[in-house]
């Protein structure tokens, strides 16, 4: 019998973590941060100082592994699905407890190395990188398969845990992008070939959205439409987006080059993810762009640079984070904003109170400088309801376990499953620690 033990991310958004156990062998899938709770403690996702693990657990910023000691002992390996902090960001805080190898794709492992370095931590066990679409053994009875899929950060995989009694599929996070700008389409063939799928643990963030998530190529057209279609001669251009969204950064660099502007990346987080992309052999912008890696060097850089109008600045701070670069540029006249300069937000506001407040403060400061603001140049990296429908049919699991969502999203996922012919008892709406047997 296979056990699925939810640790984090069930009936909540963030700190994704689940254990799949067969007899006395188990694999842990993801070990992420709850970003909202974490940033509340630190005020910034990139703070280097160390917070005690007990505080992080108490404040629900990391999955509570201390409450599942027996199951944790059975864990033979940790497999991470992709590089987002809500999937890997708790690992640096658990280094003293992790004694098993951590497996991920090349980019994910490079990001993880950078996160560990930031926190001045190291793992006692191995960090093992794999190509997408590879399969490897982790213990006597368990093997793991990484199936490539599209998302908003490179080399994201669906993780399949194979046991002698069938397999469990972990699809958290993903979208079905059939026209990706970088990397390949989701590996539908490998998904279709899966046999005896006992359970599907399924991303439900947009289960309430009755549509198909548009391709990233649509986001590229939205950005192209603004950058190449709006007059920007002799104006400054500042663009902000997610630091881990490497393909979007590539689009922005290409559009800057079309405008004959030099791209300038400003901010520590952008440099960190771009270094990981370079080390993983995905893309290297070093010959094509300038980098201002540290906020403390900002003032020096802008003093040195004569013509900001022949550059295109790519900066951190799309959610209006007070310590990030874009907010800092609006303070003390650090950046020479002029009338009708362009500021592009290639993101959407991640809905929580802090973000809405921070963005409102930032946008009113920008408005006071009379710049032109373009918001929501973005498409999501998460599947919506009509993608879920396709995906469930392809995987054809016996049972579905919705995750990565609050209760209404999980219930929406369940309603879709019922519509597809599943019985009530085969769709499990779980809370953390409420295990299920497959
Ligand atoms: Zn993600």
CSV table of C-alpha atoms and ligand atoms in Angstrom, one decimal:
chain,number,residue,atom,x,y,z
A,1,UNK,CA,0.0,0.0,0.0
A,2,UNK,CA,1.2,3.5,-0.9
A,3,UNK,CA,0.8,6.3,1.7
A,4,UNK,CA,0.7,10.0,0.7
A,5,UNK,CA,1.5,12.2,3.7
A,6,UNK,CA,0.9,15.9,3.1
A,7,UNK,CA,3.2,18.2,5.1
A,8,UNK,CA,2.8,21.6,3.6
A,9,UNK,CA,0.7,23.3,0.8
A,10,UNK,CA,-2.5,21.5,1.5
A,11,UNK,CA,-5.5,23.8,2.1
A,12,UNK,CA,-2.9,26.7,1.9
A,13,UNK,CA,-0.7,28.3,-0.7
A,14,UNK,CA,3.0,27.8,-0.1
A,15,UNK,CA,5.5,25.7,1.8
A,16,UNK,CA,4.9,22.8,-0.6
A,17,UNK,CA,6.0,19.4,0.8
A,18,UNK,CA,4.6,15.9,0.6
A,19,UNK,CA,6.0,12.5,1.5
A,20,UNK,CA,5.2,9.4,-0.6
A,21,UNK,CA,5.8,6.2,1.4
A,22,UNK,CA,5.9,2.5,0.4
A,23,UNK,CA,6.5,0.1,3.3
A,24,UNK,CA,9.4,1.6,5.2
A,25,UNK,CA,10.8,3.6,2.3
A,26,UNK,CA,9.8,7.1,1.4
A,27,UNK,CA,10.6,10.0,-0.8
A,28,UNK,CA,10.0,13.6,0.0
A,29,UNK,CA,8.7,15.9,-2.8
A,30,UNK,CA,9.6,19.6,-2.5
A,31,UNK,CA,10.5,21.5,0.7
A,32,UNK,CA,9.4,25.1,0.1
A,33,UNK,CA,8.8,28.3,1.9
A,34,UNK,CA,5.4,29.9,2.6
A,35,UNK,CA,6.4,33.2,1.0
A,36,UNK,CA,3.9,35.5,2.7
A,37,UNK,CA,4.7,34.1,6.2
A,38,UNK,CA,8.4,34.1,5.5
A,39,UNK,CA,8.5,37.7,4.1
A,40,UNK,CA,6.4,38.8,7.1
A,41,UNK,CA,9.3,37.6,9.3
A,42,UNK,CA,12.1,38.9,7.2
A,43,UNK,CA,10.6,41.8,5.2
A,44,UNK,CA,12.6,40.5,2.2
A,45,UNK,CA,13.0,37.1,0.4
A,46,UNK,CA,16.7,37.7,0.1
A,47,UNK,CA,17.8,38.4,3.7
A,48,UNK,CA,21.0,36.6,4.5
A,49,UNK,CA,20.6,36.4,8.3
A,50,UNK,CA,19.5,33.2,9.9
A,51,UNK,CA,16.1,32.7,11.6
A,52,UNK,CA,15.8,29.9,14.1
A,53,UNK,CA,14.0,26.9,12.6
A,54,UNK,CA,11.6,26.7,15.6
A,55,UNK,CA,10.4,30.3,14.7
A,56,UNK,CA,10.0,29.4,11.1
A,57,UNK,CA,7.9,26.3,11.9
A,58,UNK,CA,5.8,28.2,14.5
A,59,UNK,CA,5.1,31.0,12.1
A,60,UNK,CA,4.2,28.5,9.3
A,61,UNK,CA,6.9,29.8,7.1
A,62,UNK,CA,8.4,26.3,6.4
A,63,UNK,CA,6.8,22.8,6.4
A,64,UNK,CA,6.7,21.3,9.9
A,65,UNK,CA,9.0,18.2,9.6
A,66,UNK,CA,9.4,18.1,13.3
A,67,UNK,CA,5.8,16.7,13.6
A,68,UNK,CA,6.4,13.8,11.3
A,69,UNK,CA,9.6,12.4,12.8
A,70,UNK,CA,8.8,8.7,12.1
A,71,UNK,CA,7.9,9.4,8.4
A,72,UNK,CA,10.9,11.7,8.0
A,73,UNK,CA,13.1,8.8,9.2
A,74,UNK,CA,11.8,6.7,6.3
A,75,UNK,CA,12.8,9.3,3.7
A,76,UNK,CA,15.5,8.0,1.4
A,77,UNK,CA,15.7,11.1,-0.9
A,78,UNK,CA,14.3,14.5,-1.4
A,79,UNK,CA,13.2,15.3,-5.0
A,80,UNK,CA,12.5,18.9,-5.9
A,81,UNK,CA,10.2,19.8,-8.9
A,82,UNK,CA,11.5,23.2,-9.8
A,83,UNK,CA,13.5,26.3,-8.6
A,84,UNK,CA,10.7,28.4,-7.1
A,85,UNK,CA,11.2,29.3,-3.4
A,86,UNK,CA,7.8,27.9,-2.4
A,87,UNK,CA,9.2,24.5,-3.6
A,88,UNK,CA,12.9,24.6,-2.6
A,89,UNK,CA,13.3,27.6,-0.3
A,90,UNK,CA,13.0,25.7,3.1
A,91,UNK,CA,16.0,23.4,2.4
A,92,UNK,CA,18.6,25.8,3.7
A,93,UNK,CA,16.8,26.0,7.0
A,94,UNK,CA,16.7,22.2,7.4
A,95,UNK,CA,20.4,21.4,6.6
A,96,UNK,CA,21.1,20.0,10.1
A,97,UNK,CA,18.2,17.5,9.7
A,98,UNK,CA,18.7,16.5,6.0
A,99,UNK,CA,20.9,13.4,5.7
A,100,UNK,CA,19.6,12.0,2.4
A,101,UNK,CA,20.5,13.1,-1.2
A,102,UNK,CA,18.5,16.0,-2.8
A,103,UNK,CA,17.7,15.4,-6.5
A,104,UNK,CA,16.6,18.0,-9.0
A,105,UNK,CA,17.2,19.2,-12.6
A,106,UNK,CA,20.4,21.1,-13.4
A,107,UNK,CA,18.9,24.6,-13.0
A,108,UNK,CA,17.0,23.7,-9.8
A,109,UNK,CA,20.2,22.4,-8.2
A,110,UNK,CA,22.1,25.5,-9.3
A,111,UNK,CA,19.5,27.7,-7.7
A,112,UNK,CA,19.6,25.6,-4.6
A,113,UNK,CA,23.4,25.9,-4.3
A,114,UNK,CA,23.0,29.7,-4.5
A,115,UNK,CA,20.3,29.6,-1.8
A,116,UNK,CA,22.5,27.5,0.5
A,117,UNK,CA,25.4,29.9,-0.1
A,118,UNK,CA,23.2,32.9,0.6
A,119,UNK,CA,22.3,31.5,4.0
A,120,UNK,CA,25.9,30.3,4.6
A,121,UNK,CA,24.6,26.7,4.9
A,122,UNK,CA,25.8,23.5,3.4
A,123,UNK,CA,24.1,20.1,3.2
A,124,UNK,CA,25.8,17.0,4.7
A,125,UNK,CA,24.3,14.9,1.9
A,126,UNK,CA,24.7,15.1,-1.9
A,127,UNK,CA,23.0,17.5,-4.3
A,128,UNK,CA,22.4,15.5,-7.4
A,129,UNK,CA,21.4,17.0,-10.7
A,130,UNK,CA,19.6,15.1,-13.5
A,131,UNK,CA,18.5,15.9,-17.0
A,132,UNK,CA,14.8,16.3,-17.6
A,133,UNK,CA,13.1,13.1,-18.6
A,134,UNK,CA,15.5,10.9,-16.7
A,135,UNK,CA,14.7,8.0,-14.3
A,136,UNK,CA,16.7,6.9,-11.3
A,137,UNK,CA,16.5,4.5,-8.4
A,138,UNK,CA,16.5,5.9,-4.8
A,139,UNK,CA,16.0,2.8,-2.7
A,140,UNK,CA,15.2,-0.9,-3.0
A,141,UNK,CA,11.6,-0.4,-4.0
A,142,UNK,CA,11.4,3.2,-5.1
A,143,UNK,CA,12.5,4.9,-8.3
A,144,UNK,CA,11.8,8.4,-9.5
A,145,UNK,CA,11.1,9.8,-13.0
A,146,UNK,CA,11.4,13.4,-14.0
A,147,UNK,CA,9.0,14.3,-16.8
A,148,UNK,CA,9.6,17.7,-18.5
A,149,UNK,CA,6.8,20.2,-18.3
A,150,UNK,CA,6.4,24.0,-18.9
A,151,UNK,CA,6.2,26.5,-16.1
A,152,UNK,CA,7.5,30.0,-15.3
A,153,UNK,CA,11.0,28.9,-14.5
A,154,UNK,CA,13.3,26.5,-16.5
A,155,UNK,CA,13.6,22.8,-16.3
A,156,UNK,CA,10.5,22.2,-14.2
A,157,UNK,CA,9.5,18.6,-14.0
A,158,UNK,CA,6.5,16.4,-13.0
A,159,UNK,CA,7.9,13.9,-10.5
A,160,UNK,CA,6.7,10.3,-10.8
A,161,UNK,CA,7.4,8.0,-7.8
A,162,UNK,CA,7.4,4.4,-9.0
A,163,UNK,CA,6.7,1.6,-6.5
A,164,UNK,CA,6.1,-2.1,-7.0
A,165,UNK,CA,2.3,-1.4,-6.6
A,166,UNK,CA,2.0,1.4,-9.1
A,167,UNK,CA,3.1,5.0,-9.3
A,168,UNK,CA,2.2,8.4,-7.8
A,169,UNK,CA,2.4,11.5,-10.0
A,170,UNK,CA,3.3,14.9,-8.5
A,171,UNK,CA,2.4,17.8,-10.8
A,172,UNK,CA,3.0,20.9,-8.8
A,173,UNK,CA,3.5,23.5,-10.5
A,174,UNK,CA,3.0,23.4,-14.2
A,175,UNK,CA,1.2,24.7,-17.3
A,176,UNK,CA,0.6,23.1,-20.7
A,177,UNK,CA,2.4,25.6,-23.0
A,178,UNK,CA,2.4,24.2,-26.5
A,179,UNK,CA,4.3,27.1,-27.9
A,180,UNK,CA,7.1,27.7,-25.4
A,181,UNK,CA,9.8,30.2,-26.2
A,182,UNK,CA,12.6,28.2,-24.6
A,183,UNK,CA,12.8,24.5,-23.9
A,184,UNK,CA,10.4,22.0,-25.3
A,185,UNK,CA,6.7,21.3,-25.0
A,186,UNK,CA,5.5,19.2,-22.1
A,187,UNK,CA,6.5,15.6,-22.6
A,188,UNK,CA,3.0,14.3,-23.4
A,189,UNK,CA,4.4,11.0,-24.6
A,190,UNK,CA,6.0,10.1,-21.3
A,191,UNK,CA,2.8,11.2,-19.5
A,192,UNK,CA,0.7,9.0,-21.7
A,193,UNK,CA,3.0,6.0,-21.2
A,194,UNK,CA,2.5,6.0,-17.4
A,195,UNK,CA,0.7,2.9,-16.3
A,196,UNK,CA,-1.0,2.0,-13.1
A,197,UNK,CA,-1.2,5.6,-11.7
A,198,UNK,CA,-2.5,5.1,-8.2
A,199,UNK,CA,-2.6,8.8,-7.4
A,200,UNK,CA,-2.2,12.3,-8.9
A,201,UNK,CA,-1.1,15.1,-6.6
A,202,UNK,CA,-2.3,18.2,-8.6
A,203,UNK,CA,-1.5,21.9,-8.6
A,204,UNK,CA,-4.9,23.7,-8.0
A,205,UNK,CA,-4.0,27.3,-7.8
A,206,UNK,CA,-6.2,28.3,-10.8
A,207,UNK,CA,-8.7,25.5,-10.5
A,208,UNK,CA,-11.4,28.2,-10.2
A,209,UNK,CA,-10.4,29.8,-13.5
A,210,UNK,CA,-12.5,28.4,-16.4
A,211,UNK,CA,-10.0,28.8,-19.2
A,212,UNK,CA,-6.7,27.5,-20.7
A,213,UNK,CA,-3.6,29.4,-19.5
A,214,UNK,CA,-2.2,31.3,-22.5
A,215,UNK,CA,1.3,30.4,-23.7
A,216,UNK,CA,4.3,32.5,-22.7
A,217,UNK,CA,4.5,33.5,-26.3
A,218,UNK,CA,1.4,35.6,-25.6
A,219,UNK,CA,3.3,37.4,-22.8
A,220,UNK,CA,6.1,38.1,-25.3
A,221,UNK,CA,3.6,39.7,-27.8
A,222,UNK,CA,2.2,41.9,-25.0
A,223,UNK,CA,5.7,43.1,-24.1
A,224,UNK,CA,6.6,43.6,-27.8
A,225,UNK,CA,3.4,45.5,-28.4
A,226,UNK,CA,4.4,48.0,-25.7
A,227,UNK,CA,8.1,48.2,-26.2
A,228,UNK,CA,8.1,48.3,-30.0
A,229,UNK,CA,4.8,50.0,-30.4
A,230,UNK,CA,5.0,53.0,-28.0
A,231,UNK,CA,7.2,56.0,-28.6
A,232,UNK,CA,10.2,55.8,-26.3
A,233,UNK,CA,12.8,57.9,-28.1
A,234,UNK,CA,15.0,59.7,-25.5
A,235,UNK,CA,12.9,58.2,-22.7
A,236,UNK,CA,14.1,55.9,-19.9
A,237,UNK,CA,12.7,52.4,-19.9
A,238,UNK,CA,12.5,50.4,-16.7
A,239,UNK,CA,11.1,46.8,-16.8
A,240,UNK,CA,10.4,44.6,-13.8
A,241,UNK,CA,9.5,41.0,-13.6
A,242,UNK,CA,10.1,37.7,-11.7
A,243,UNK,CA,13.9,37.0,-11.2
A,244,UNK,CA,13.5,33.3,-11.8
A,245,UNK,CA,11.5,33.8,-15.0
A,246,UNK,CA,14.5,33.2,-17.3
A,247,UNK,CA,12.6,33.0,-20.5
A,248,UNK,CA,10.8,36.3,-19.9
A,249,UNK,CA,14.2,37.9,-19.1
A,250,UNK,CA,15.4,36.5,-22.5
A,251,UNK,CA,12.4,38.2,-24.2
A,252,UNK,CA,13.2,41.5,-22.5
A,253,UNK,CA,16.8,41.3,-23.6
A,254,UNK,CA,15.8,40.6,-27.2
A,255,UNK,CA,13.4,43.5,-27.2
A,256,UNK,CA,16.0,45.8,-25.7
A,257,UNK,CA,18.3,44.8,-28.6
A,258,UNK,CA,15.6,45.5,-31.1
A,259,UNK,CA,15.4,49.0,-29.7
A,260,UNK,CA,19.3,49.2,-29.9
A,261,UNK,CA,19.4,49.6,-26.1
A,262,UNK,CA,21.8,47.9,-23.8
A,263,UNK,CA,20.0,45.8,-21.2
A,264,UNK,CA,21.1,46.4,-17.6
A,265,UNK,CA,20.1,43.9,-14.9
A,266,UNK,CA,19.9,45.6,-11.5
A,267,UNK,CA,19.4,43.6,-8.3
A,268,UNK,CA,20.9,40.7,-6.4
A,269,UNK,CA,18.1,38.3,-7.0
A,270,UNK,CA,18.2,38.8,-10.8
A,271,UNK,CA,22.0,38.1,-10.8
A,272,UNK,CA,21.5,35.0,-8.6
A,273,UNK,CA,19.0,33.3,-11.0
A,274,UNK,CA,20.9,34.4,-14.1
A,275,UNK,CA,24.1,32.9,-12.7
A,276,UNK,CA,22.2,29.7,-12.1
A,277,UNK,CA,20.9,29.7,-15.7
A,278,UNK,CA,24.5,30.3,-17.0
A,279,UNK,CA,25.9,27.5,-14.8
A,280,UNK,CA,23.1,25.1,-15.9
A,281,UNK,CA,24.1,25.9,-19.6
A,282,UNK,CA,20.7,27.4,-20.3
A,283,UNK,CA,21.6,31.0,-21.3
A,284,UNK,CA,24.4,33.5,-20.7
A,285,UNK,CA,23.7,37.3,-21.0
A,286,UNK,CA,27.1,38.4,-19.8
A,287,UNK,CA,28.3,39.6,-23.2
A,288,UNK,CA,24.9,41.2,-24.0
A,289,UNK,CA,24.0,43.0,-20.8
A,290,UNK,CA,25.4,45.0,-17.9
A,291,UNK,CA,24.9,43.8,-14.4
A,292,UNK,CA,24.6,45.9,-11.2
A,293,UNK,CA,24.6,43.0,-8.7
A,294,UNK,CA,24.3,44.8,-5.4
A,295,UNK,CA,21.9,47.5,-4.3
A,296,UNK,CA,24.8,49.2,-2.5
A,297,UNK,CA,26.5,49.8,-5.9
A,298,UNK,CA,23.4,51.5,-7.4
A,299,UNK,CA,24.4,55.0,-6.6
A,300,UNK,CA,27.9,54.6,-8.0
A,301,UNK,CA,26.4,53.1,-11.2
A,302,UNK,CA,24.0,55.9,-11.9
A,303,UNK,CA,26.7,58.5,-11.1
A,304,UNK,CA,28.9,56.9,-13.7
A,305,UNK,CA,26.4,56.4,-16.4
A,306,UNK,CA,25.9,59.3,-18.7
A,307,UNK,CA,23.1,58.3,-21.0
A,308,UNK,CA,20.4,56.3,-19.4
A,309,UNK,CA,18.2,56.7,-22.5
A,310,UNK,CA,20.2,54.2,-24.5
A,311,UNK,CA,19.8,51.5,-21.9
A,312,UNK,CA,16.9,49.3,-20.8
A,313,UNK,CA,16.8,48.7,-17.1
A,314,UNK,CA,15.6,45.3,-15.8
A,315,UNK,CA,15.1,45.6,-12.1
A,316,UNK,CA,13.7,43.7,-9.1
A,317,UNK,CA,10.7,44.8,-7.1
A,318,UNK,CA,7.6,44.1,-9.2
A,319,UNK,CA,5.4,43.6,-6.1
A,320,UNK,CA,6.5,47.0,-4.8
A,321,UNK,CA,8.8,45.4,-2.1
A,322,UNK,CA,10.1,48.4,-0.2
A,323,UNK,CA,13.7,47.1,-0.2
A,324,UNK,CA,13.8,46.0,-3.8
A,325,UNK,CA,15.4,48.1,-6.6
A,326,UNK,CA,12.3,49.7,-8.2
A,327,UNK,CA,11.1,51.1,-4.9
A,328,UNK,CA,14.7,52.4,-4.2
A,329,UNK,CA,14.9,54.0,-7.6
A,330,UNK,CA,11.9,56.2,-6.7
A,331,UNK,CA,13.6,57.5,-3.6
A,332,UNK,CA,16.1,60.3,-3.2
A,333,UNK,CA,16.1,60.9,-7.0
A,334,UNK,CA,18.5,58.0,-7.3
A,335,UNK,CA,17.2,57.4,-10.9
A,336,UNK,CA,16.8,60.3,-13.4
A,337,UNK,CA,13.1,59.7,-14.1
A,338,UNK,CA,11.7,62.1,-16.7
A,339,UNK,CA,8.2,63.0,-17.9
A,340,UNK,CA,6.7,60.1,-20.0
A,341,UNK,CA,9.5,57.6,-19.2
A,342,UNK,CA,8.2,54.0,-19.5
A,343,UNK,CA,7.9,51.6,-16.5
A,344,UNK,CA,6.6,48.1,-17.4
A,345,UNK,CA,5.3,45.6,-14.8
A,346,UNK,CA,5.7,42.2,-16.5
A,347,UNK,CA,3.9,40.5,-13.7
A,348,UNK,CA,0.6,40.5,-11.8
A,349,UNK,CA,0.2,41.4,-8.2
A,350,UNK,CA,0.4,38.2,-6.1
A,351,UNK,CA,-2.8,38.8,-4.2
A,352,UNK,CA,-2.1,39.5,-0.5
A,353,UNK,CA,-2.6,42.7,1.6
A,354,UNK,CA,1.1,43.5,1.8
A,355,UNK,CA,1.6,43.4,-1.9
A,356,UNK,CA,-1.4,45.5,-2.7
A,357,UNK,CA,-0.3,48.1,-0.2
A,358,UNK,CA,3.3,48.1,-1.4
A,359,UNK,CA,2.4,48.3,-5.1
A,360,UNK,CA,0.0,51.2,-4.4
A,361,UNK,CA,2.7,53.1,-2.6
A,362,UNK,CA,5.2,52.4,-5.4
A,363,UNK,CA,2.8,53.3,-8.2
A,364,UNK,CA,1.8,56.6,-6.6
A,365,UNK,CA,5.5,57.5,-6.3
A,366,UNK,CA,6.0,56.7,-9.9
A,367,UNK,CA,2.9,58.7,-10.9
A,368,UNK,CA,4.3,61.7,-9.0
A,369,UNK,CA,7.3,61.5,-11.4
A,370,UNK,CA,4.8,61.6,-14.4
A,371,UNK,CA,6.1,58.4,-15.9
A,372,UNK,CA,3.9,56.1,-18.0
A,373,UNK,CA,3.0,52.9,-16.2
A,374,UNK,CA,2.1,49.6,-18.0
A,375,UNK,CA,0.8,46.9,-15.7
A,376,UNK,CA,-0.1,43.2,-16.1
A,377,UNK,CA,2.1,42.4,-19.1
A,378,UNK,CA,1.9,38.8,-17.9
A,379,UNK,CA,0.6,35.3,-18.4
A,380,UNK,CA,0.6,32.8,-15.6
A,381,UNK,CA,2.9,29.8,-15.2
A,382,UNK,CA,0.0,27.7,-13.7
A,383,UNK,CA,-2.5,25.6,-15.4
A,384,UNK,CA,-6.2,26.6,-15.3
A,385,UNK,CA,-9.3,24.5,-15.1
A,386,UNK,CA,-9.4,23.5,-18.8
A,387,UNK,CA,-5.7,22.5,-18.7
A,388,UNK,CA,-6.5,20.4,-15.6
A,389,UNK,CA,-9.2,18.6,-17.5
A,390,UNK,CA,-6.8,17.7,-20.3
A,391,UNK,CA,-4.1,16.7,-17.9
A,392,UNK,CA,-6.2,14.4,-15.7
A,393,UNK,CA,-7.4,12.6,-18.9
A,394,UNK,CA,-3.8,12.1,-20.0
A,395,UNK,CA,-2.5,10.8,-16.7
A,396,UNK,CA,-5.7,8.8,-15.9
A,397,UNK,CA,-5.0,8.3,-12.2
A,398,UNK,CA,-7.1,6.2,-9.9
A,399,UNK,CA,-7.3,8.9,-7.3
A,400,UNK,CA,-6.7,12.7,-7.3
A,401,UNK,CA,-5.2,14.7,-4.5
A,402,UNK,CA,-5.5,18.4,-5.2
A,403,UNK,CA,-2.8,20.5,-3.6
A,404,UNK,CA,-1.3,24.1,-3.8
A,405,UNK,CA,-4.5,25.8,-3.1
A,406,UNK,CA,-6.9,27.1,-0.4
A,407,UNK,CA,-10.0,25.0,0.3
A,408,UNK,CA,-12.3,26.6,-2.4
A,409,UNK,CA,-9.6,25.9,-5.1
A,410,UNK,CA,-9.3,22.3,-3.9
A,411,UNK,CA,-13.1,21.9,-4.0
A,412,UNK,CA,-13.2,23.3,-7.6
A,413,UNK,CA,-10.6,20.7,-8.5
A,414,UNK,CA,-12.8,18.0,-7.0
A,415,UNK,CA,-15.9,19.3,-8.8
A,416,UNK,CA,-13.9,18.9,-12.1
A,417,UNK,CA,-12.9,15.4,-11.2
A,418,UNK,CA,-16.6,14.5,-10.4
A,419,UNK,CA,-17.6,15.9,-13.8
A,420,UNK,CA,-14.9,13.7,-15.4
A,421,UNK,CA,-16.6,10.6,-13.7
A,422,UNK,CA,-14.5,10.2,-10.6
A,423,UNK,CA,-16.4,9.1,-7.4
A,424,UNK,CA,-16.4,11.2,-4.3
A,425,UNK,CA,-14.2,8.7,-2.4
A,426,UNK,CA,-11.5,9.0,-5.1
A,427,UNK,CA,-10.8,12.7,-4.7
A,428,UNK,CA,-9.1,13.7,-1.5
A,429,UNK,CA,-9.3,17.2,-0.1
A,430,UNK,CA,-6.6,17.1,2.5
A,431,UNK,CA,-5.1,19.3,5.2
A,432,UNK,CA,-1.5,19.0,6.2
A,433,UNK,CA,-0.8,15.8,8.0
A,434,UNK,CA,-4.1,14.1,7.0
A,435,UNK,CA,-2.6,11.2,5.2
A,436,UNK,CA,-4.2,9.1,2.6
A,437,UNK,CA,-3.7,5.4,1.5
A,438,UNK,CA,-3.7,4.5,-2.2
B,1,LIG,ZN1,6.4,27.4,-9.4
